Amino acid sequence: MFGVSGSDASIFAELEPSLSVNEQNLADRVRYILRSNIFGDAELERLRREAVPSSKGNATMLETRSMPLENRPRLPRIPFSKRNRAVVRALNPMLVTYLGASRELCETDSILFGAALAVCSIIGAKLPMAERATQQSSAIPAWRKRIEDRTTKARALIGRLTSVRSDNNRPRVVRTIRMAFARTNISLSEPDIKQKLTERIDDLKQKIAAWGKRIRRFSERSRWFNQNRLFQSDQKRLYKSLERPEVCGASPGPDQADTIAFWRGLWSLGWELPQTRANTAPSRVYPPYIKH
DNA sequence: CTATTTGCGTTCGCCAGCGG
DNA sequence: CCGCTGGCGAACGCAAATAG
């Protein structure tokens, strides 16, 4: 989909002679960007369209315009340097082609934005994390998927390691390991193997627990964040959502109705929340102590 | 308390191998 | 031949843990 050819690399080299870029580098970058989902699907689609000016320009342009602005990544502040200035200057002439064909303000805006993004990616400026998080607030973040995958694998491994279905009354895995060592000089007594297996299993279990904890902390935190956001924008909707019995598996707890009544009462009196961590939106969606 | 070490995740480049 | 991919490891960043 984002194929990389030799000519791509030579264009790059022309644009930024200080960087040694070959097809391999570019292919790696593309792969990395796609794999780690650095741009969302919508963004990728938009970049695709801008990179390949299609003959059916009208239809695609309409689509671009219909894309909600909030789906765009926020552009980072780019530090001034000779190199960065050179990159911008190199891209300027290209704009002429695109802007000349632009018939609408939205289109012009979109083209400029694409160019800014291109500058960012060329100079390696990172797009802020917070934006990506809001963009995919409904989707499961990539890091969480990774953790869940790992958990599944680890559980499967534990299952295999603890499997006692065997012949000779001996766990199959232990037997396999014994056979493997039988061919070598290394002698490993059975208690050793058992010890190692036990350690390994304990290790895996601890890891699973830690991963689970991490996911729970993140879920809790993002639930806070969403509620806080709703609280600030639309309290009615917040109360409604709290009344709903199940929201994303977060069970409301036994005294939920009391809590809601309590909040309503306070609010109807014109009471204002003190600014605490619990009722202010965090500066970043991912709290700094949660890795992702 | 500050300084450093450690652990973990991310980013990135290189390589070998695969398939059109 | 060419582009793409999986695997691997080095370098780096960040924050928690630990030492002094």
Coordinates of C-alpha atoms (C1' of nucleotides) in Angstrom, one line a residue:
Chain A
M1 CA 0.0 0.0 0.0
F2 CA 2.8 2.4 0.8
G3 CA 5.3 0.9 -1.6
V4 CA 8.8 2.3 -1.5
S5 CA 10.9 2.4 -4.6
G6 CA 14.3 3.6 -5.6
S7 CA 12.9 6.8 -6.9
D8 CA 11.3 7.6 -3.6
A9 CA 14.7 7.4 -2.0
S10 CA 16.4 9.6 -4.6
I11 CA 13.7 12.3 -4.1
F12 CA 14.4 12.1 -0.4
A13 CA 18.1 12.4 -1.0
E14 CA 17.5 15.5 -3.1
L15 CA 15.3 17.0 -0.5
E16 CA 17.7 16.4 2.4
P17 CA 21.2 15.7 1.3
S18 CA 22.5 15.6 4.8
L19 CA 20.6 12.4 5.4
S20 CA 21.6 9.1 3.8
V21 CA 18.4 7.5 2.8
N22 CA 18.1 4.3 0.8
E23 CA 15.1 2.1 -0.1
Q24 CA 15.8 0.0 2.9
N25 CA 15.6 2.9 5.3
L26 CA 12.4 4.1 3.8
A27 CA 10.8 0.7 3.7
D28 CA 11.7 0.3 7.4
R29 CA 10.2 3.6 8.3
V30 CA 7.0 2.9 6.4
R31 CA 6.7 -0.4 8.0
Y32 CA 7.3 1.0 11.5
I33 CA 4.8 3.8 11.0
L34 CA 2.2 1.5 9.8
R35 CA 2.8 -1.2 12.4
S36 CA 2.8 1.1 15.4
N37 CA -0.2 3.0 14.1
I38 CA 1.5 6.4 14.3
F39 CA -1.1 7.9 12.0
G40 CA -4.7 6.8 12.4
D41 CA -6.5 5.1 9.5
A42 CA -8.2 8.3 8.6
E43 CA -4.9 10.2 8.5
L44 CA -3.3 7.5 6.5
E45 CA -6.1 7.5 4.0
R46 CA -5.8 11.3 3.7
L47 CA -2.0 11.1 3.2
R48 CA -2.5 8.5 0.5
R49 CA -4.9 10.7 -1.3
E50 CA -2.6 13.7 -1.1
A51 CA 0.4 11.7 -2.1
V52 CA -1.3 10.3 -5.2
P53 CA -3.2 13.0 -7.0
S54 CA -6.0 10.9 -8.5
S55 CA -7.9 11.6 -11.7
K56 CA -11.2 11.5 -9.8
G57 CA -10.0 14.4 -7.7
N58 CA -13.4 15.9 -7.0
A59 CA -14.8 13.0 -5.2
T60 CA -11.8 12.4 -3.0
M61 CA -11.5 16.1 -2.2
L62 CA -15.0 16.1 -0.9
E63 CA -14.2 13.2 1.3
T64 CA -11.2 15.0 2.7
R65 CA -13.3 18.0 3.5
S66 CA -15.8 15.9 5.3
M67 CA -13.2 14.5 7.6
P68 CA -13.7 16.1 11.0
L69 CA -11.0 18.5 12.0
E70 CA -10.6 17.0 15.4
N71 CA -9.3 13.8 13.8
R72 CA -6.2 15.7 12.7
P73 CA -3.1 15.3 14.8
R74 CA -2.0 18.5 16.5
L75 CA 1.1 19.9 15.0
P76 CA 4.1 20.2 17.2
R77 CA 6.1 23.4 17.6
I78 CA 9.1 23.0 15.4
P79 CA 12.4 24.4 16.7
F80 CA 14.1 26.8 14.5
S81 CA 17.3 25.5 12.9
K82 CA 19.0 25.8 9.6
R83 CA 18.1 22.3 8.7
N84 CA 14.4 22.7 9.5
R85 CA 14.3 25.9 7.5
A86 CA 15.9 24.1 4.6
V87 CA 13.2 21.4 4.7
V88 CA 10.4 24.0 4.7
R89 CA 12.0 25.8 1.8
A90 CA 12.4 22.6 -0.1
L91 CA 8.8 21.8 0.3
N92 CA 7.5 25.3 -0.6
P93 CA 7.8 24.9 -4.4
M94 CA 5.8 21.8 -4.3
L95 CA 2.9 23.6 -2.6
V96 CA 2.5 25.8 -5.7
T97 CA 1.3 22.9 -7.8
Y98 CA -1.3 21.7 -5.3
L99 CA -2.5 25.1 -4.1
G100 CA -2.9 26.3 -7.7
A101 CA -5.5 23.6 -8.2
S102 CA -7.3 24.3 -5.0
R103 CA -10.7 25.8 -5.5
E104 CA -11.9 26.0 -1.9
L105 CA -10.6 27.2 1.4
C106 CA -11.1 23.7 3.0
E107 CA -9.0 22.2 0.2
T108 CA -6.3 24.8 0.7
D109 CA -6.4 24.2 4.4
S110 CA -6.1 20.5 3.9
I111 CA -3.1 20.9 1.5
L112 CA -1.3 23.2 3.9
F113 CA -1.9 20.8 6.7
G114 CA -0.6 17.9 4.7
A115 CA 2.6 19.9 3.9
A116 CA 3.0 20.7 7.6
L117 CA 2.7 17.0 8.4
A118 CA 5.3 16.2 5.7
V119 CA 7.7 18.7 7.3
C120 CA 7.2 17.1 10.7
S121 CA 7.8 13.6 9.4
I122 CA 10.9 14.7 7.5
I123 CA 12.5 16.5 10.4
G124 CA 11.4 13.8 12.8
A125 CA 9.2 16.0 14.9
K126 CA 6.9 13.8 17.0
L127 CA 3.1 14.3 16.9
P128 CA 1.8 14.8 20.4
M129 CA 0.5 11.6 22.1
A130 CA -2.5 13.3 23.6
E131 CA -4.1 13.9 20.3
R132 CA -3.8 10.3 19.2
A133 CA -5.4 9.2 22.4
T134 CA -8.5 11.4 21.9
Q135 CA -8.7 10.3 18.4
Q136 CA -9.0 6.7 19.2
S137 CA -10.6 7.1 22.6
S138 CA -13.2 4.6 21.6
A139 CA -10.7 2.1 20.2
I140 CA -8.4 -0.1 22.2
P141 CA -5.0 1.5 22.3
A142 CA -2.2 -0.4 20.5
W143 CA -0.2 -0.9 23.7
R144 CA -3.1 -2.5 25.4
K145 CA -3.7 -4.9 22.5
R146 CA 0.0 -5.9 22.8
I147 CA -0.3 -6.5 26.5
E148 CA -3.4 -8.5 26.0
D149 CA -1.7 -10.6 23.3
R150 CA 1.2 -11.2 25.6
T151 CA -1.1 -12.2 28.4
T152 CA -2.9 -14.7 26.2
K153 CA 0.4 -16.2 25.1
A154 CA 1.8 -16.3 28.6
R155 CA -1.4 -18.1 29.8
A156 CA -1.1 -20.6 27.0
L157 CA 2.5 -21.2 27.9
I158 CA 1.6 -21.8 31.6
G159 CA -1.0 -24.2 30.4
R160 CA 1.5 -26.1 28.4
L161 CA 4.1 -26.0 31.2
T162 CA 1.7 -27.2 33.8
S163 CA 0.2 -29.8 31.6
V164 CA 0.2 -33.1 33.4
R165 CA -1.4 -35.2 30.6
S166 CA 1.4 -37.6 30.1
D167 CA 2.7 -41.0 29.7
N168 CA 4.9 -42.6 32.4
N169 CA 3.1 -40.4 34.9
R170 CA 5.5 -37.7 33.9
P171 CA 4.5 -34.2 32.6
R172 CA 5.0 -34.1 28.9
V173 CA 7.1 -30.9 28.9
V174 CA 9.5 -32.2 31.6
R175 CA 9.9 -35.3 29.5
T176 CA 10.7 -33.3 26.4
I177 CA 13.2 -31.3 28.2
R178 CA 14.8 -34.4 29.6
M179 CA 15.1 -35.9 26.2
A180 CA 16.6 -32.7 24.8
F181 CA 19.2 -32.7 27.5
A182 CA 19.9 -36.4 27.2
R183 CA 21.7 -35.8 23.9
T184 CA 24.1 -33.3 25.5
N185 CA 26.8 -33.5 28.1
I186 CA 24.9 -31.3 30.4
S187 CA 23.3 -33.4 33.1
L188 CA 20.1 -31.9 34.5
S189 CA 18.5 -33.8 37.3
E190 CA 14.7 -33.9 37.4
P191 CA 14.4 -31.7 40.5
D192 CA 16.4 -29.1 38.7
I193 CA 14.0 -29.1 35.8
K194 CA 11.0 -28.9 38.1
Q195 CA 12.6 -26.1 39.9
K196 CA 13.3 -24.2 36.7
L197 CA 9.8 -24.8 35.5
T198 CA 8.3 -23.6 38.7
E199 CA 10.3 -20.5 38.6
R200 CA 9.4 -19.8 35.1
I201 CA 5.7 -20.3 35.8
D202 CA 5.8 -18.1 38.8
D203 CA 7.6 -15.5 36.7
L204 CA 4.9 -15.7 34.0
K205 CA 2.1 -15.5 36.6
Q206 CA 3.6 -12.4 38.1
K207 CA 4.0 -10.8 34.7
I208 CA 0.4 -11.5 33.9
A209 CA -0.7 -10.0 37.2
A210 CA 1.4 -6.9 36.5
W211 CA 0.0 -6.5 33.0
G212 CA -3.5 -6.9 34.2
K213 CA -2.9 -4.2 36.8
R214 CA -1.5 -1.9 34.2
I215 CA -4.6 -2.3 32.0
R216 CA -6.9 -1.8 35.0
R217 CA -5.1 1.4 36.1
F218 CA -5.3 2.7 32.6
S219 CA -9.1 1.9 32.3
E220 CA -9.8 3.5 35.6
R221 CA -7.8 6.6 34.7
S222 CA -9.5 7.0 31.3
R223 CA -12.9 6.5 32.9
W224 CA -12.0 9.4 35.2
F225 CA -10.9 11.4 32.3
N226 CA -14.0 10.8 30.2
Q227 CA -16.3 11.5 33.2
N228 CA -14.4 14.7 34.0
R229 CA -14.7 15.8 30.4
L230 CA -18.4 15.1 30.3
F231 CA -18.8 16.8 33.7
Q232 CA -17.3 19.9 32.4
S233 CA -19.2 20.0 29.1
D234 CA -22.5 18.4 29.8
Q235 CA -23.5 17.4 33.4
K236 CA -26.9 16.1 32.4
R237 CA -25.3 13.6 30.1
L238 CA -22.8 12.6 32.8
Y239 CA -25.6 11.8 35.3
K240 CA -27.5 9.9 32.6
S241 CA -24.4 7.8 31.8
L242 CA -23.9 7.2 35.5
E243 CA -27.4 6.0 35.9
R244 CA -26.9 3.4 33.1
P245 CA -26.2 0.1 34.9
E246 CA -23.2 -1.0 32.8
V247 CA -20.8 1.3 31.1
C248 CA -17.8 -0.4 29.6
G249 CA -17.9 -3.1 32.3
A250 CA -17.4 -0.5 35.0
S251 CA -20.0 -1.7 37.5
P252 CA -21.6 1.3 39.3
G253 CA -21.4 -0.2 42.8
P254 CA -24.2 -0.6 45.3
D255 CA -24.6 2.9 46.4
Q256 CA -24.6 4.5 42.9
A257 CA -28.1 6.0 43.2
D258 CA -27.2 7.6 46.5
T259 CA -24.1 9.0 45.0
I260 CA -26.0 10.5 42.1
A261 CA -28.6 12.0 44.3
F262 CA -25.9 13.4 46.4
W263 CA -24.1 15.0 43.5
R264 CA -27.4 16.4 42.1
G265 CA -28.2 17.9 45.5
L266 CA -24.8 19.6 45.7
W267 CA -25.0 20.8 42.2
S268 CA -28.5 22.2 42.5
L269 CA -27.2 24.3 45.4
G270 CA -24.7 25.9 43.1
W271 CA -21.9 24.2 44.8
E272 CA -18.6 24.1 43.0
L273 CA -16.0 21.4 43.0
P274 CA -12.7 22.2 44.5
Q275 CA -10.0 21.7 41.9
T276 CA -8.5 18.3 42.7
R277 CA -6.9 15.7 40.7
A278 CA -10.1 13.8 40.7
N279 CA -12.1 16.4 38.9
T280 CA -9.7 18.0 36.6
A281 CA -8.7 16.6 33.3
P282 CA -5.2 15.4 33.4
S283 CA -2.8 17.3 31.2
R284 CA -2.2 14.2 29.2
V285 CA -4.6 11.4 28.6
Y286 CA -2.0 8.8 29.4
P287 CA -0.8 9.6 32.9
P288 CA 2.9 9.7 33.2
Y289 CA 3.1 6.6 35.4
I290 CA 1.4 4.4 32.9
K291 CA 3.6 3.2 30.2
H292 CA 2.1 2.4 26.8
Chain B
dC1 C1' 17.4 15.0 50.1
dT2 C1' 20.2 14.1 45.4
dA3 C1' 22.7 10.9 42.5
dT4 C1' 22.9 6.5 40.2
dT5 C1' 21.2 2.3 38.8
dT6 C1' 17.9 -0.7 37.0
dG7 C1' 14.0 -2.1 34.3
dC8 C1' 11.1 -1.6 30.7
dG9 C1' 9.3 0.3 26.4
dT10 C1' 10.1 2.6 22.0
dT11 C1' 12.6 3.8 17.9
dC12 C1' 15.4 2.6 14.4
dG13 C1' 18.7 0.2 11.4
dC14 C1' 20.6 -4.0 9.6
dC15 C1' 20.2 -8.6 7.8
dA16 C1' 18.5 -12.7 5.6
dG17 C1' 14.9 -14.8 3.4
dC18 C1' 10.6 -14.9 0.7
dG19 C1' 7.8 -14.4 -3.3
dG20 C1' 6.2 -11.9 -7.4
Chain C
dC1 C1' 15.9 -8.2 -9.6
dC2 C1' 13.0 -5.8 -6.4
dG3 C1' 10.2 -4.8 -2.6
dC4 C1' 8.5 -6.5 1.6
dT5 C1' 8.8 -8.9 6.0
dG6 C1' 10.2 -11.0 10.5
dG7 C1' 13.8 -11.1 13.7
dC8 C1' 17.3 -9.1 16.2
dG9 C1' 19.9 -5.9 18.8
dA10 C1' 21.7 -1.2 19.8
dA11 C1' 20.6 3.3 21.3
dC12 C1' 17.7 6.0 23.7
dG13 C1' 14.1 7.9 27.1
dC14 C1' 11.6 7.6 31.1
dA15 C1' 10.4 6.6 35.7
dA16 C1' 10.8 3.6 39.7
dA17 C1' 14.1 1.7 42.8
dT18 C1' 18.1 2.0 45.3
dA19 C1' 22.5 3.9 47.0
dG20 C1' 24.9 7.4 49.3

